[in-house]
CSV table of C-alpha atoms in Angstrom, one decimal:
chain,number,residue,atom,x,y,z
N,1,THR,CA,120.8,30.7,14.7
N,2,MET,CA,118.4,32.4,12.3
N,3,ASP,CA,119.4,33.7,8.9
N,4,VAL,CA,117.7,36.5,7.1
N,5,THR,CA,116.4,35.6,3.6
N,6,SER,CA,114.0,37.2,1.2
N,7,SER,CA,111.3,34.6,1.8
N,8,THR,CA,108.5,34.7,4.4
N,9,ASN,CA,107.6,31.4,6.1
N,10,ILE,CA,104.7,32.6,8.3
N,11,ASN,CA,103.5,29.1,9.1
N,12,ASP,CA,106.7,27.8,10.6
N,13,ALA,CA,107.5,31.1,12.3
N,14,LEU,CA,104.2,31.2,14.2
N,15,LEU,CA,104.2,27.4,15.1
N,16,LEU,CA,107.8,27.8,16.5
N,17,ALA,CA,106.8,30.9,18.4
N,18,LEU,CA,103.7,29.1,19.8
N,19,LYS,CA,105.8,26.2,20.9
N,20,ASN,CA,108.3,28.5,22.7
N,21,SER,CA,105.6,30.6,24.3
N,22,GLN,CA,103.7,27.6,25.6
N,23,SER,CA,107.0,26.2,27.0
N,24,VAL,CA,107.7,29.4,28.9
N,25,GLN,CA,104.1,29.8,30.1
N,26,SER,CA,104.1,26.3,31.6
N,27,ARG,CA,107.3,27.1,33.6
N,28,LEU,CA,106.3,30.7,34.6
N,29,ARG,CA,103.1,32.4,35.6
N,30,LEU,CA,103.1,34.9,32.7
N,31,THR,CA,100.6,35.9,30.1
N,32,PRO,CA,102.1,34.5,26.9
N,33,ILE,CA,102.0,36.7,23.9
N,34,ILE,CA,103.5,36.6,20.5
N,35,ILE,CA,104.3,39.8,18.6
N,36,PHE,CA,104.5,38.8,15.0
N,37,LEU,CA,106.2,41.3,12.6
N,38,THR,CA,106.1,40.9,8.9
N,39,ASP,CA,106.6,42.9,5.7
N,40,GLY,CA,105.3,40.2,3.3
N,41,GLU,CA,103.0,37.4,2.5
N,42,PRO,CA,103.7,33.7,2.9
N,43,THR,CA,106.2,32.8,0.2
N,44,SER,CA,107.9,29.7,1.5
N,45,GLY,CA,106.9,26.6,3.4
N,46,VAL,CA,103.1,26.4,3.7
N,47,VAL,CA,101.8,29.3,1.6
N,48,ASP,CA,98.0,28.5,1.6
N,49,LYS,CA,96.5,31.1,4.0
N,50,THR,CA,93.6,28.9,5.0
N,51,GLU,CA,96.0,26.1,5.9
N,52,ILE,CA,98.2,28.5,7.8
N,53,LEU,CA,95.2,29.7,9.8
N,54,ALA,CA,94.2,26.1,10.6
N,55,ASN,CA,97.7,25.1,11.6
N,56,VAL,CA,98.1,28.1,13.9
N,57,ARG,CA,94.7,27.5,15.4
N,58,LYS,CA,95.7,23.8,16.0
N,59,GLY,CA,99.1,24.9,17.4
N,60,ASN,CA,97.3,27.2,19.9
N,61,SER,CA,94.5,24.7,20.6
N,62,ASP,CA,94.6,25.4,24.4
N,63,ASP,CA,93.9,29.0,23.5
N,64,VAL,CA,96.4,30.4,25.9
N,65,VAL,CA,98.7,32.4,23.7
N,66,SER,CA,97.7,35.8,22.2
N,67,ILE,CA,99.1,36.7,18.8
N,68,PHE,CA,99.5,40.3,18.0
N,69,SER,CA,100.5,41.1,14.3
N,70,LEU,CA,102.4,44.1,13.0
N,71,ALA,CA,102.2,44.7,9.3
N,72,PHE,CA,105.1,46.7,7.9
N,73,GLY,CA,104.7,48.4,4.5
N,74,THR,CA,102.3,47.7,1.6
N,75,GLY,CA,103.4,44.1,0.8
N,76,THR,CA,101.4,42.5,3.6
N,77,ASP,CA,98.0,41.0,3.6
N,78,TYR,CA,96.5,42.9,6.5
N,79,ASP,CA,93.2,41.0,6.4
N,80,PHE,CA,95.1,37.7,6.8
N,81,LEU,CA,97.1,39.0,9.7
N,82,THR,CA,93.9,40.3,11.3
N,83,LYS,CA,92.4,36.8,11.0
N,84,ILE,CA,95.5,35.2,12.6
N,85,SER,CA,95.4,37.6,15.5
N,86,SER,CA,91.6,37.7,16.1
N,87,GLN,CA,91.4,33.9,16.2
N,88,ASN,CA,94.2,33.8,18.7
N,89,ARG,CA,93.1,36.4,21.3
N,90,GLY,CA,95.0,39.3,19.8
N,91,PHE,CA,94.8,42.1,17.2
N,92,ALA,CA,96.7,43.4,14.2
N,93,ARG,CA,98.1,46.9,13.5
N,94,LYS,CA,99.6,48.5,10.4
N,95,ILE,CA,102.9,50.3,10.7
N,96,TYR,CA,102.7,53.0,8.0
N,97,GLU,CA,105.8,53.9,6.1
N,98,ALA,CA,104.8,57.6,5.7
N,99,ALA,CA,104.6,58.1,9.4
N,100,ASP,CA,107.1,57.8,12.3
N,101,ALA,CA,107.5,54.1,12.8
N,102,THR,CA,109.1,54.7,16.2
N,103,LEU,CA,106.0,56.4,17.5
N,104,GLN,CA,103.7,53.8,16.0
N,105,LEU,CA,105.7,51.0,17.6
N,106,LYS,CA,105.9,52.8,21.0
N,107,GLY,CA,102.1,53.2,21.0
N,108,PHE,CA,101.6,49.5,20.2
N,109,PHE,CA,104.0,48.3,22.8
N,110,GLU,CA,102.5,50.6,25.5
N,111,GLU,CA,99.2,49.0,24.6
N,112,VAL,CA,100.3,45.4,25.1
N,113,ALA,CA,103.1,45.7,27.6
N,114,SER,CA,101.1,45.5,30.8
N,115,PRO,CA,98.7,42.5,30.8
N,116,LEU,CA,96.9,42.7,34.1
N,117,LEU,CA,94.3,39.9,33.8
N,118,ASN,CA,93.4,37.1,31.4
N,119,ASN,CA,90.5,34.8,30.8
N,120,VAL,CA,88.1,37.4,32.4
N,121,ARG,CA,84.5,36.2,32.3
N,122,PHE,CA,81.3,38.1,33.2
N,123,VAL,CA,78.3,36.0,34.2
N,124,TYR,CA,74.9,37.8,34.6
N,125,ASN,CA,71.9,36.4,36.4
N,126,LYS,CA,72.8,32.7,36.4
N,127,ASP,CA,69.1,31.8,36.5
N,128,GLY,CA,67.6,35.1,35.5
N,129,PRO,CA,66.2,36.9,32.5
N,130,VAL,CA,69.2,38.6,30.8
N,131,HIS,CA,68.9,38.9,27.0
N,132,ASP,CA,71.0,40.0,24.1
N,133,VAL,CA,74.3,40.3,26.0
N,134,THR,CA,77.3,41.3,24.0
N,135,GLU,CA,80.7,39.6,24.5
N,136,THR,CA,81.3,38.5,28.1
N,137,ASN,CA,84.7,36.9,27.8
N,138,VAL,CA,87.9,39.0,27.7
N,139,PRO,CA,91.0,37.0,26.8
N,140,ASN,CA,93.4,39.7,27.9
N,141,PHE,CA,92.9,42.8,29.9
N,142,PHE,CA,95.8,45.3,29.7
N,143,LYS,CA,96.6,48.3,31.7
N,144,GLY,CA,94.6,51.2,30.4
N,145,THR,CA,92.0,49.1,28.6
N,146,GLU,CA,88.2,49.3,29.1
N,147,PHE,CA,85.6,46.7,28.5
N,148,VAL,CA,81.9,47.3,28.1
N,149,VAL,CA,79.2,44.7,28.2
N,150,ALA,CA,75.7,45.6,27.1
N,151,GLY,CA,72.5,43.7,27.2
N,152,ARG,CA,68.8,43.7,28.3
N,153,ILE,CA,67.2,42.7,31.5
N,154,ASP,CA,63.5,42.4,32.2
N,155,SER,CA,62.2,45.6,34.0
N,156,ASP,CA,60.9,43.6,37.0
N,157,SER,CA,64.2,41.7,37.5
N,158,LYS,CA,67.2,42.3,39.8
N,159,LEU,CA,70.6,42.3,38.1
N,160,SER,CA,73.3,40.2,39.6
N,161,ALA,CA,76.7,39.3,38.2
N,162,SER,CA,80.0,37.5,39.0
N,163,ILE,CA,83.4,38.0,37.5
N,164,THR,CA,86.1,35.4,37.2
N,165,GLY,CA,89.6,35.4,35.7
N,166,THR,CA,93.3,35.0,36.3
N,167,GLY,CA,95.7,37.6,37.5
N,168,ALA,CA,99.4,37.6,38.6
N,169,SER,CA,98.4,36.0,41.9
N,170,GLY,CA,96.3,33.3,40.3
N,171,SER,CA,92.5,32.8,39.8
N,172,PHE,CA,90.0,35.2,41.2
N,173,LEU,CA,86.2,35.3,41.7
N,174,PHE,CA,84.0,38.3,42.5
N,175,PRO,CA,80.7,36.6,43.2
N,176,ASP,CA,77.2,38.2,43.4
N,177,ILE,CA,78.0,41.7,42.5
């Protein structure tokens, strides 16, 4: 029931997609993702980018849905799409006109097509001296991805860790690694 027009209503499109994704996720045990494709900037509906960011963040307040943005052509605000995606557990990619779009899209879809785990959390030395740890939460872990955590531990300390998250079978915990 959608009609193609020459305007771009990013706000309403993303809020509707979030609503649909959350509905599906509540019925099925799937990792909900939105793949947002655009060749323009917001030109209808809400056009203020700060307001759109706030609306999308509010629409995804349970922080369950990942939004991946694909920017086609030179008429997009790639920085804006990157903000939308990064504040919603995803990332943005440019699809370049001068290159083979099919290959670019294939690479992107291969990257996000196989979510294995989500809400992965690394906890180091619950009561111990671990310092300057980089990111320890992974919203989505896809087939073929790697995740590196770096930090410092006092030389006279023993390192221990636990990992929690959610997979296809439900929640998991690897304690005292």
